[in-house]
PDB file of C-alpha atoms in Angstrom:
ATOM      1  CA  MET A 202       0.000   0.000   0.000  1.00 49.00           C
ATOM      2  CA  CYS A 203       1.102   3.531  -0.749  1.00 62.00           C
ATOM      3  CA  LEU A 204      -0.164   7.033  -0.153  1.00 57.00           C
ATOM      4  CA  CYS A 205      -0.403   6.593   3.629  1.00 66.00           C
ATOM      5  CA  GLY A 206      -1.736   3.061   3.247  1.00 71.00           C
ATOM      6  CA  LEU A 207      -4.903   4.064   1.424  1.00 76.00           C
ATOM      7  CA  LEU A 208      -4.101   3.050  -2.165  1.00 82.00           C
ATOM      8  CA  ASN A 209      -1.969   0.464  -3.887  1.00 85.00           C
ATOM      9  CA  ILE A 210       1.059   1.690  -5.793  1.00 87.00           C
ATOM     10  CA  THR A 211      -0.646   1.653  -9.202  1.00 87.00           C
ATOM     11  CA  HIS A 212      -3.560   3.769  -8.026  1.00 88.00           C
ATOM     12  CA  SER A 213      -1.173   6.081  -6.173  1.00 88.00           C
ATOM     13  CA  VAL A 214       0.826   6.747  -9.331  1.00 91.00           C
ATOM     14  CA  HIS A 215      -2.375   7.364 -11.297  1.00 91.00           C
ATOM     15  CA  LEU A 216      -3.576   9.810  -8.631  1.00 91.00           C
ATOM     16  CA  ILE A 217      -0.231  11.630  -8.749  1.00 91.00           C
ATOM     17  CA  LEU A 218      -0.539  11.708 -12.521  1.00 93.00           C
ATOM     18  CA  CYS A 219      -3.983  13.327 -12.296  1.00 94.00           C
ATOM     19  CA  ILE A 220      -2.756  15.935  -9.800  1.00 93.00           C
ATOM     20  CA  GLU A 221       0.275  16.850 -11.916  1.00 93.00           C
ATOM     21  CA  VAL A 222      -1.748  17.079 -15.144  1.00 95.00           C
ATOM     22  CA  PHE A 223      -4.391  19.222 -13.418  1.00 96.00           C
ATOM     23  CA  PHE A 224      -1.845  21.729 -12.118  1.00 93.00           C
ATOM     24  CA  ALA A 225       0.130  21.732 -15.381  1.00 93.00           C
ATOM     25  CA  LEU A 226      -3.040  22.595 -17.320  1.00 95.00           C
ATOM     26  CA  ILE A 227      -4.045  25.320 -14.838  1.00 94.00           C
ATOM     27  CA  LEU A 228      -0.558  26.847 -14.957  1.00 90.00           C
ATOM     28  CA  LEU A 229      -0.497  26.599 -18.746  1.00 92.00           C
ATOM     29  CA  ILE A 230      -3.775  28.516 -18.939  1.00 92.00           C
ATOM     30  CA  GLN A 231      -2.253  31.242 -16.745  1.00 86.00           C
ATOM     31  CA  SER A 232       0.999  31.490 -18.732  1.00 83.00           C
ATOM     32  CA  PRO A 233      -0.078  34.335 -21.082  1.00 82.00           C
ATOM     33  CA  ASP A 234      -0.097  36.590 -18.008  1.00 78.00           C
ATOM     34  CA  LEU A 235       3.695  36.347 -18.013  1.00 72.00           C
ATOM     35  CA  LEU A 236       3.749  37.991 -21.439  1.00 74.00           C
ATOM     36  CA  THR A 237       1.315  40.779 -20.611  1.00 73.00           C
ATOM     37  CA  MET A 238       3.186  41.681 -17.430  1.00 69.00           C
ATOM     38  CA  ASN A 239       6.500  41.454 -19.336  1.00 55.00           C
ATOM     39  CA  GLY A 240       8.449  40.721 -16.155  1.00 52.00           C
ATOM     40  CA  THR A 241       7.279  43.846 -14.300  1.00 55.00           C
ATOM     41  CA  TYR A 242       5.965  42.254 -11.125  1.00 62.00           C
ATOM     42  CA  PHE A 243       5.720  44.305  -7.961  1.00 53.00           C
ATOM     43  CA  TYR A 244       7.853  41.907  -5.966  1.00 66.00           C
ATOM     44  CA  PHE A 245      10.848  42.066  -8.321  1.00 65.00           C
ATOM     45  CA  LEU A 246      11.305  45.834  -7.849  1.00 60.00           C
ATOM     46  CA  GLY A 247      11.949  46.354 -11.575  1.00 62.00           C
ATOM     47  CA  PHE A 248      14.803  43.824 -11.704  1.00 58.00           C
ATOM     48  CA  PHE A 249      13.215  41.689 -14.436  1.00 63.00           C
ATOM     49  CA  ASP A 250      11.563  44.448 -16.491  1.00 65.00           C
ATOM     50  CA  GLY A 251      11.204  43.163 -20.019  1.00 65.00           C
ATOM     51  CA  GLY A 252      11.847  39.549 -18.993  1.00 65.00           C
ATOM     52  CA  GLY A 253       8.361  38.289 -19.750  1.00 68.00           C
ATOM     53  CA  TRP A 254       9.460  36.103 -22.656  1.00 78.00           C
ATOM     54  CA  PHE A 255      12.038  34.315 -20.499  1.00 78.00           C
ATOM     55  CA  PHE A 256       9.524  33.543 -17.751  1.00 76.00           C
ATOM     56  CA  PHE A 257       6.909  32.563 -20.333  1.00 82.00           C
ATOM     57  CA  ALA A 258       9.312  30.152 -22.068  1.00 86.00           C
ATOM     58  CA  LEU A 259      10.425  28.597 -18.775  1.00 85.00           C
ATOM     59  CA  HIS A 260       6.856  28.278 -17.531  1.00 86.00           C
ATOM     60  CA  VAL A 261       5.462  26.798 -20.745  1.00 91.00           C
ATOM     61  CA  SER A 262       8.373  24.389 -21.203  1.00 93.00           C
ATOM     62  CA  LEU A 263       7.911  23.000 -17.684  1.00 92.00           C
ATOM     63  CA  CYS A 264       4.159  22.578 -18.216  1.00 93.00           C
ATOM     64  CA  ILE A 265       4.436  21.030 -21.692  1.00 96.00           C
ATOM     65  CA  THR A 266       7.177  18.604 -20.662  1.00 95.00           C
ATOM     66  CA  CYS A 267       5.075  17.634 -17.638  1.00 94.00           C
ATOM     67  CA  LEU A 268       2.087  16.879 -19.864  1.00 96.00           C
ATOM     68  CA  ILE A 269       4.183  14.872 -22.345  1.00 96.00           C
ATOM     69  CA  SER A 270       5.965  12.854 -19.658  1.00 95.00           C
ATOM     70  CA  SER A 271       2.641  12.291 -17.872  1.00 95.00           C
ATOM     71  CA  ALA A 272       1.117  10.930 -21.076  1.00 95.00           C
ATOM     72  CA  LEU A 273       4.095   8.589 -21.451  1.00 95.00           C
ATOM     73  CA  LEU A 274       3.714   7.495 -17.819  1.00 94.00           C
ATOM     74  CA  TYR A 275       0.036   6.732 -18.376  1.00 94.00           C
ATOM     75  CA  ILE A 276       0.752   4.748 -21.554  1.00 94.00           C
ATOM     76  CA  GLY A 277       3.613   2.928 -19.818  1.00 92.00           C
ATOM     77  CA  SER A 278       1.358   2.101 -16.905  1.00 91.00           C
ATOM     78  CA  ARG A 279      -1.476   0.832 -19.084  1.00 91.00           C
ATOM     79  CA  CYS A 280       0.820  -1.218 -21.359  1.00 90.00           C
ATOM     80  CA  GLN A 281       3.209  -2.294 -18.552  1.00 90.00           C
ATOM     81  CA  MET A 282       6.189  -0.775 -20.395  1.00 92.00           C
ATOM     82  CA  PRO A 283       8.826   0.375 -17.869  1.00 91.00           C
ATOM     83  CA  SER A 284      10.759   2.368 -20.465  1.00 93.00           C
ATOM     84  CA  LEU A 285       7.801   4.754 -20.822  1.00 94.00           C
ATOM     85  CA  ILE A 286       7.695   5.360 -17.062  1.00 93.00           C
ATOM     86  CA  LEU A 287      11.274   6.662 -16.923  1.00 94.00           C
ATOM     87  CA  PRO A 288      10.714   9.998 -18.747  1.00 95.00           C
ATOM     88  CA  HIS A 289       8.342  11.113 -16.004  1.00 94.00           C
ATOM     89  CA  VAL A 290      10.806  10.077 -13.294  1.00 95.00           C
ATOM     90  CA  PHE A 291      13.458  12.174 -15.067  1.00 96.00           C
ATOM     91  CA  TRP A 292      10.993  15.078 -15.320  1.00 95.00           C
ATOM     92  CA  GLN A 293      10.365  14.797 -11.578  1.00 95.00           C
ATOM     93  CA  PHE A 294      14.115  14.915 -10.885  1.00 96.00           C
ATOM     94  CA  GLY A 295      14.368  17.939 -13.164  1.00 95.00           C
ATOM     95  CA  PHE A 296      11.509  19.691 -11.398  1.00 94.00           C
ATOM     96  CA  ILE A 297      13.128  19.075  -8.021  1.00 96.00           C
ATOM     97  CA  ILE A 298      16.350  20.650  -9.312  1.00 96.00           C
ATOM     98  CA  VAL A 299      14.450  23.632 -10.773  1.00 94.00           C
ATOM     99  CA  SER A 300      12.625  24.067  -7.448  1.00 95.00           C
ATOM    100  CA  VAL A 301      15.854  24.121  -5.459  1.00 96.00           C
ATOM    101  CA  LEU A 302      17.479  26.558  -7.895  1.00 95.00           C
ATOM    102  CA  ALA A 303      14.392  28.804  -7.861  1.00 92.00           C
ATOM    103  CA  ILE A 304      14.428  28.906  -4.061  1.00 95.00           C
ATOM    104  CA  ILE A 305      18.124  29.831  -4.071  1.00 96.00           C
ATOM    105  CA  VAL A 306      17.584  32.588  -6.664  1.00 91.00           C
ATOM    106  CA  LEU A 307      14.472  33.974  -4.947  1.00 89.00           C
ATOM    107  CA  MET A 308      16.085  34.090  -1.525  1.00 93.00           C
ATOM    108  CA  THR A 309      19.257  35.656  -2.974  1.00 92.00           C
ATOM    109  CA  LEU A 310      17.164  38.340  -4.689  1.00 87.00           C
ATOM    110  CA  GLY A 311      15.283  38.932  -1.445  1.00 88.00           C
ATOM    111  CA  PHE A 312      18.404  39.291   0.670  1.00 92.00           C
ATOM    112  CA  SER A 313      20.109  41.522  -1.896  1.00 89.00           C
ATOM    113  CA  GLY A 314      17.133  43.908  -1.993  1.00 84.00           C
ATOM    114  CA  LYS A 315      16.245  43.264  -5.638  1.00 80.00           C
ATOM    115  CA  MET A 316      12.980  41.629  -4.591  1.00 82.00           C
ATOM    116  CA  LEU A 317      10.625  42.283  -1.716  1.00 83.00           C
ATOM    117  CA  MET A 318      11.621  39.918   1.091  1.00 88.00           C
ATOM    118  CA  PRO A 319       8.052  38.809   2.040  1.00 88.00           C
ATOM    119  CA  SER A 320       7.371  37.943  -1.605  1.00 84.00           C
ATOM    120  CA  SER A 321      10.660  36.068  -1.769  1.00 88.00           C
ATOM    121  CA  ILE A 322       9.711  34.015   1.282  1.00 92.00           C
ATOM    122  CA  VAL A 323       6.195  33.258  -0.001  1.00 92.00           C
ATOM    123  CA  LEU A 324       7.356  32.244  -3.485  1.00 89.00           C
ATOM    124  CA  SER A 325      10.195  30.166  -2.026  1.00 93.00           C
ATOM    125  CA  SER A 326       7.742  28.428   0.302  1.00 95.00           C
ATOM    126  CA  MET A 327       5.427  27.643  -2.598  1.00 93.00           C
ATOM    127  CA  MET A 328       8.305  26.197  -4.627  1.00 93.00           C
ATOM    128  CA  GLY A 329       9.483  24.294  -1.549  1.00 95.00           C
ATOM    129  CA  VAL A 330       6.100  22.651  -0.992  1.00 95.00           C
ATOM    130  CA  ALA A 331       5.924  21.674  -4.671  1.00 92.00           C
ATOM    131  CA  GLY A 332       9.486  20.334  -4.547  1.00 94.00           C
ATOM    132  CA  ILE A 333       8.829  18.277  -1.403  1.00 95.00           C
ATOM    133  CA  CYS A 334       5.671  16.783  -2.908  1.00 93.00           C
ATOM    134  CA  GLU A 335       7.601  16.001  -6.079  1.00 93.00           C
ATOM    135  CA  MET A 336      10.339  14.243  -4.047  1.00 94.00           C
ATOM    136  CA  TRP A 337       7.743  12.017  -2.395  1.00 91.00           C
ATOM    137  CA  TRP A 338       6.027  11.365  -5.706  1.00 91.00           C
ATOM    138  CA  CYS A 339       9.357  10.619  -7.352  1.00 92.00           C
ATOM    139  CA  LEU A 340      10.060   7.929  -4.750  1.00 92.00           C
ATOM    140  CA  LEU A 341       6.649   6.410  -5.475  1.00 91.00           C
ATOM    141  CA  SER A 342       7.290   6.572  -9.225  1.00 92.00           C
ATOM    142  CA  VAL A 343      10.639   4.803  -8.814  1.00 93.00           C
ATOM    143  CA  ALA A 344       8.950   2.139  -6.667  1.00 91.00           C
ATOM    144  CA  TYR A 345       6.275   1.779  -9.345  1.00 92.00           C
ATOM    145  CA  TYR A 346       8.934   1.494 -12.053  1.00 93.00           C
ATOM    146  CA  ARG A 347      10.608  -1.314 -10.098  1.00 92.00           C
ATOM    147  CA  HIS A 348       7.229  -2.970  -9.552  1.00 90.00           C
ATOM    148  CA  VAL A 349       6.424  -2.877 -13.288  1.00 91.00           C
ATOM    149  CA  CYS A 350       9.899  -4.218 -14.140  1.00 90.00           C
ATOM    150  CA  ASP A 351       9.466  -7.075 -11.669  1.00 87.00           C
ATOM    151  CA  THR A 352       5.971  -7.975 -12.846  1.00 84.00           C
ATOM    152  CA  LYS A 353       7.100  -7.784 -16.478  1.00 76.00           C
ATOM    153  CA  ASP A 354       9.964 -10.205 -15.762  1.00 72.00           C
ATOM    154  CA  ARG A 355       7.727 -12.524 -13.729  1.00 68.00           C
ATOM    155  CA  PRO A 356       4.134 -11.983 -14.904  1.00 59.00           C
ATOM    156  CA  PHE A 357       2.693 -14.913 -12.921  1.00 56.00           C
ATOM    157  CA  SER A 358       4.814 -14.561  -9.801  1.00 51.00           C
ATOM    158  CA  THR A 359       3.246 -13.296  -6.604  1.00 49.00           C
ATOM    159  CA  SER A 360       6.544 -12.973  -4.735  1.00 48.00           C
ATOM    160  CA  VAL A 361       6.889  -9.266  -5.588  1.00 47.00           C
ATOM    161  CA  SER A 362       4.384  -7.084  -3.825  1.00 55.00           C
ATOM    162  CA  PRO A 363       4.268  -3.292  -3.694  1.00 53.00           C
ATOM    163  CA  ASP A 364       3.662  -3.660   0.051  1.00 54.00           C
ATOM    164  CA  GLU A 365       7.112  -5.206   0.443  1.00 56.00           C
ATOM    165  CA  ASP A 366       8.864  -2.429  -1.482  1.00 52.00           C
ATOM    166  CA  PRO A 367      11.120  -0.504   0.948  1.00 55.00           C
ATOM    167  CA  LEU A 368      10.349   2.794  -0.822  1.00 54.00           C
ATOM    168  CA  CYS A 369       6.634   2.270  -0.437  1.00 54.00           C
ATOM    169  CA  ALA A 370       6.090   0.124   2.648  1.00 53.00           C
ATOM    170  CA  ARG A 371       3.814   1.788   5.151  1.00 50.00           C
ATOM    171  CA  ASP A 372       5.781   0.520   8.157  1.00 45.00           C
ATOM    172  CA  SER A 373       8.978   2.154   6.916  1.00 47.00           C
ATOM    173  CA  LEU A 374       7.256   5.544   6.778  1.00 47.00           C
ATOM    174  CA  VAL A 375       6.078   5.464  10.387  1.00 42.00           C
TER     175      VAL A 375
END
């Protein structure tokens, strides 16, 4: 069982997939705002004036790659193809790295006075929560990848159970 013992690993990964696709679509819908503001946000104190295209490109590329890797994860899950699960795991690693770098940049801008400090803290906290969730989900995705690999190698074997997976076992989380 995964997700605090409520769902099995397959359903947990599908739930994570739905959550990520939902937020990627919502953020993609909001992305044109980055062009209209053109980088002139109140919390940047004019530091990124004219940088709307950069933020738009970064934002859209993260959302589009999330949607593509999520589609591959879904197809890999349905067809039991482990190689299609890996792109989403790599996307999750990439998002974790982007989150950490964004927190470092935001806090540096806040401390240097190029961004309002309260805004820096709030945006860093939001990126931190997303990064922590993505770390947890990445562990579940890796456990699911291993589960699919094991069941693909031994389709009729019952010796491999998601409950016994050390990355997903409920007892190891307590």
